[in-house]
Amino acid sequence: MRYDKNALIFLGPPGSGKTTIASKVAFYFGVETVETGRLLREKVKNESELSNKIRPFIESGKLVPSDLVAKLVQKKIELMDTNIIIFDGFPRRDDQIELFFRISQDVGFNFIAVIVLLISRTTSEKRLMGRRVCSKCGTVYNIYFNPPREDACNICGGKLVRREDDTPEVIHKRLNTYEYETVPVIKYFERNYPQITYSESVEKPMEIIFDSILTIIDKVK
Ligand code: AMP
């Protein structure tokens, strides 16, 4: 069955620039992304039974239980009035593949592509170590690759901080989690949907990455 809405998935290790790239693509189409990391971080900001359940997983670099993530994802999509849905970081573990397809039927969207971002572990680590986020407006910088003009946010002057899970120990765990839990998801798509599973190296200038992703989307939509 064909629906009016199309969905594409971005997957890639922490530090691959997945969120930056997915957001740039979303901005181009005038839509928001469905970013599971952000949805979860927003939930843990306030004290609640749910936030206490989620926090320990994020703090230790492990994946949050899939049923919780799927509920947040579905709720977010149901509130979105858009015909292109861009998933940033979901499905990220094998049990989330089934949840993804269930949501696609409940909400009603076609699955048109998976874009896998490729980067070496060393570059990912360096990017994560250098990442700084504006504590006021959320703009992301990197002290090695995209430094702010001063030691504050270029846009609002806010203080730049490290994300809590960007410590060397948690970075190491998150990269391992990616290898053990998310790489099998990529293998699943490569095996079962080879015609719509694309890989894109992110160790090149952003304009080139962006152009080739738009070419992919043009081909599948
Ligand atoms: P990210 O911002 O994508 O690096 O995600 C930050 C953290 O949120 C991850 O280390 C996980 O703890 C959690 N997370 C994000 N997406 C998922 C997902 N699809 N399933 C389970 N946990 C997730």
Coordinates of C-alpha atoms and ligand atoms in Angstrom, one line a residue:
M1 CA 0.0 0.0 0.0
R2 CA 1.3 3.5 -0.9
Y3 CA 0.8 6.4 1.5
D4 CA 1.2 10.2 1.0
K5 CA 4.2 10.3 3.4
N6 CA 7.7 9.1 2.7
A7 CA 10.3 8.3 5.4
L8 CA 14.0 8.0 5.3
I9 CA 16.4 6.8 7.9
F10 CA 19.9 8.2 8.8
L11 CA 22.2 5.8 10.7
G12 CA 25.8 6.3 11.6
P13 CA 28.1 6.1 14.6
P14 CA 28.2 8.8 17.3
G15 CA 30.4 11.6 16.0
S16 CA 29.5 10.9 12.3
G17 CA 27.6 14.2 12.1
K18 CA 24.3 12.3 11.7
T19 CA 22.2 14.9 13.5
T20 CA 23.9 17.9 11.7
I21 CA 23.4 16.2 8.3
A22 CA 19.8 15.0 9.0
S23 CA 18.9 18.5 10.2
K24 CA 20.4 20.1 7.1
V25 CA 18.3 17.8 4.9
A26 CA 15.2 18.4 7.0
F27 CA 15.7 22.2 6.8
Y28 CA 16.0 21.9 3.0
F29 CA 12.6 20.2 2.9
G30 CA 11.1 22.5 5.5
V31 CA 10.5 19.8 8.0
E32 CA 11.7 18.7 11.4
T33 CA 13.7 15.5 12.1
V34 CA 12.6 12.7 14.4
E35 CA 15.8 12.6 16.5
T36 CA 15.6 10.0 19.2
G37 CA 18.6 11.1 21.1
R38 CA 17.1 14.6 21.5
L39 CA 13.6 13.3 22.3
L40 CA 15.2 11.2 25.1
R41 CA 17.4 14.0 26.4
E42 CA 14.4 16.3 26.5
K43 CA 12.5 13.7 28.6
V44 CA 15.4 13.4 31.2
K45 CA 15.5 17.2 31.8
N46 CA 12.6 17.0 34.3
E47 CA 12.4 14.7 37.2
S48 CA 9.8 12.0 36.7
E49 CA 9.4 8.2 36.8
L50 CA 10.1 8.0 33.1
S51 CA 13.1 10.3 33.2
N52 CA 14.6 8.1 36.0
K53 CA 14.1 5.1 33.8
I54 CA 15.8 6.6 30.8
R55 CA 18.7 8.6 32.4
P56 CA 21.0 5.6 33.5
F57 CA 21.0 4.3 29.9
I58 CA 22.1 7.6 28.4
E59 CA 24.6 8.3 31.1
S60 CA 26.3 4.9 30.6
G61 CA 26.3 5.0 26.8
K62 CA 23.7 2.1 26.5
L63 CA 20.6 2.1 24.4
V64 CA 17.3 3.0 26.1
P65 CA 14.6 0.2 26.1
S66 CA 13.1 0.0 22.7
D67 CA 9.4 0.1 23.7
L68 CA 10.0 3.5 25.4
V69 CA 11.8 4.9 22.4
A70 CA 9.1 3.6 20.0
K71 CA 6.3 5.3 22.0
L72 CA 8.1 8.6 21.9
V73 CA 8.8 8.2 18.2
Q74 CA 5.2 7.4 17.4
K75 CA 3.9 10.3 19.5
K76 CA 6.3 12.7 17.8
I77 CA 5.3 11.6 14.3
E78 CA 1.6 11.8 15.0
L79 CA 2.0 15.5 16.0
M80 CA 3.9 16.2 12.8
D81 CA 2.1 17.6 9.8
T82 CA 4.5 16.7 7.0
N83 CA 4.9 14.4 4.0
I84 CA 8.5 13.6 4.6
I85 CA 9.7 12.0 7.8
I86 CA 13.4 12.0 8.6
F87 CA 14.5 9.5 11.2
D88 CA 17.8 10.4 13.0
G89 CA 18.9 7.4 15.0
F90 CA 16.0 5.0 14.8
P91 CA 15.8 2.0 14.4
R92 CA 19.1 1.5 16.2
R93 CA 18.8 -2.0 17.6
D94 CA 17.4 -5.2 15.9
D95 CA 14.2 -5.2 17.9
Q96 CA 13.5 -1.7 16.7
I97 CA 13.2 -2.8 13.1
E98 CA 9.9 -4.5 13.7
L99 CA 8.8 -1.5 15.8
F100 CA 9.7 0.8 12.9
F101 CA 7.6 -1.2 10.4
R102 CA 4.7 -1.3 12.9
I103 CA 4.8 2.5 13.3
S104 CA 5.0 2.9 9.5
Q105 CA 1.7 1.1 9.2
D106 CA 0.0 2.8 12.2
V107 CA 1.0 6.2 11.0
G108 CA 1.0 5.4 7.3
F109 CA 4.3 6.2 5.6
N110 CA 6.4 4.6 2.8
F111 CA 9.9 3.6 3.7
I112 CA 12.1 5.1 0.9
A113 CA 15.7 4.9 1.9
V114 CA 18.4 4.3 4.6
I115 CA 21.5 6.4 4.5
V116 CA 24.4 5.1 6.4
L117 CA 27.2 7.5 7.3
L118 CA 30.7 6.1 7.2
I119 CA 33.6 7.3 9.3
S120 CA 36.6 5.8 11.0
R121 CA 36.5 5.2 14.7
T122 CA 39.5 7.5 15.3
T123 CA 37.8 10.4 13.6
S124 CA 34.5 9.8 15.4
E125 CA 36.3 9.8 18.8
K126 CA 38.1 13.0 17.9
R127 CA 34.9 14.7 16.8
L128 CA 33.1 13.7 20.0
M129 CA 35.9 14.8 22.2
G130 CA 35.8 18.2 20.5
R131 CA 32.1 18.7 20.5
R132 CA 30.7 21.7 22.4
V133 CA 27.0 22.6 22.6
C134 CA 25.5 26.1 23.4
S135 CA 23.8 25.8 26.7
K136 CA 21.2 28.4 25.6
C137 CA 20.3 27.7 22.0
G138 CA 21.7 24.2 21.4
T139 CA 24.0 25.2 18.4
V140 CA 26.7 22.6 18.0
Y141 CA 30.4 23.5 17.6
N142 CA 33.6 21.5 17.4
I143 CA 36.8 22.9 18.8
Y144 CA 38.9 21.0 16.2
F145 CA 36.7 21.2 13.1
N146 CA 34.2 24.0 13.5
P147 CA 35.3 26.2 16.4
P148 CA 33.3 29.2 17.7
R149 CA 34.7 32.7 17.0
E150 CA 35.2 33.4 20.7
D151 CA 34.8 31.0 23.7
A152 CA 31.0 31.4 23.5
C153 CA 28.1 30.7 21.0
N154 CA 28.5 32.8 17.8
I155 CA 24.7 33.2 17.6
C156 CA 23.5 34.0 21.2
G157 CA 26.7 34.3 23.2
G158 CA 25.6 31.4 25.4
K159 CA 28.1 29.3 27.4
L160 CA 29.5 26.3 25.4
V161 CA 29.4 23.0 27.3
R162 CA 30.2 19.4 26.7
R163 CA 27.3 17.0 26.4
E164 CA 27.2 14.8 29.5
D165 CA 27.8 11.6 27.5
D166 CA 30.8 13.1 25.6
T167 CA 33.3 12.0 28.3
P168 CA 36.1 9.6 27.1
E169 CA 34.6 6.6 29.0
V170 CA 31.1 7.1 27.7
I171 CA 32.3 7.8 24.1
H172 CA 34.1 4.5 24.1
K173 CA 30.9 2.7 25.3
R174 CA 28.7 4.5 22.8
L175 CA 31.0 3.5 19.9
N176 CA 31.0 -0.1 21.1
T177 CA 27.2 0.0 21.4
Y178 CA 27.0 1.1 17.8
E179 CA 29.2 -1.7 16.6
Y180 CA 27.4 -4.4 18.5
E181 CA 23.8 -3.2 18.3
T182 CA 23.4 -0.9 15.3
V183 CA 25.7 -2.4 12.8
P184 CA 23.4 -5.5 12.7
V185 CA 20.5 -3.2 11.8
I186 CA 22.5 -1.8 8.9
K187 CA 23.3 -5.4 7.8
Y188 CA 19.6 -6.2 7.9
F189 CA 18.7 -3.3 5.6
E190 CA 21.7 -4.1 3.3
R191 CA 20.4 -7.7 3.0
N192 CA 16.7 -7.1 2.7
Y193 CA 16.5 -3.6 1.1
P194 CA 19.8 -3.4 -1.0
Q195 CA 18.1 -1.2 -3.6
I196 CA 17.4 1.6 -1.1
T197 CA 20.3 1.2 1.3
Y198 CA 23.0 3.8 0.6
S199 CA 26.4 4.4 2.3
E200 CA 28.0 7.8 2.3
S201 CA 31.5 8.7 3.6
V202 CA 31.4 11.7 5.9
E203 CA 35.1 12.3 5.8
K204 CA 34.8 15.0 3.1
P205 CA 33.4 18.5 2.9
M206 CA 29.8 19.1 4.0
E207 CA 28.6 20.6 0.6
I208 CA 29.7 17.4 -1.2
I209 CA 28.0 15.1 1.4
F210 CA 24.8 17.2 1.2
D211 CA 24.7 17.2 -2.6
S212 CA 25.1 13.4 -2.8
I213 CA 22.4 12.9 -0.2
L214 CA 20.0 15.1 -2.1
T215 CA 20.8 13.1 -5.3
I216 CA 20.0 9.9 -3.4
I217 CA 16.7 11.3 -2.2
D218 CA 15.8 12.6 -5.7
K219 CA 16.3 9.1 -7.0
V220 CA 14.1 7.3 -4.4
K221 CA 11.2 9.8 -3.8
Ligands
AMP1 P1 22.6 10.4 20.2 O1 22.2 11.8 20.4 O2 22.0 9.9 18.9 O3 24.0 10.1 20.3 O4 21.9 9.5 21.3 C1 22.2 9.7 22.7 C2 21.7 8.6 23.5 O5 20.3 8.4 23.5 C3 22.3 7.2 23.1 O6 23.6 6.9 23.6 C4 21.2 6.3 23.7 O7 21.4 6.1 25.1 C5 19.9 7.1 23.5 N1 19.3 6.7 22.2 C6 19.2 7.5 21.1 N2 18.5 6.9 20.1 C7 18.1 5.7 20.6 C8 17.4 4.6 20.1 N3 16.9 4.5 18.9 N4 17.2 3.5 20.9 C9 17.7 3.5 22.2 N5 18.4 4.5 22.7 C10 18.6 5.6 22.0

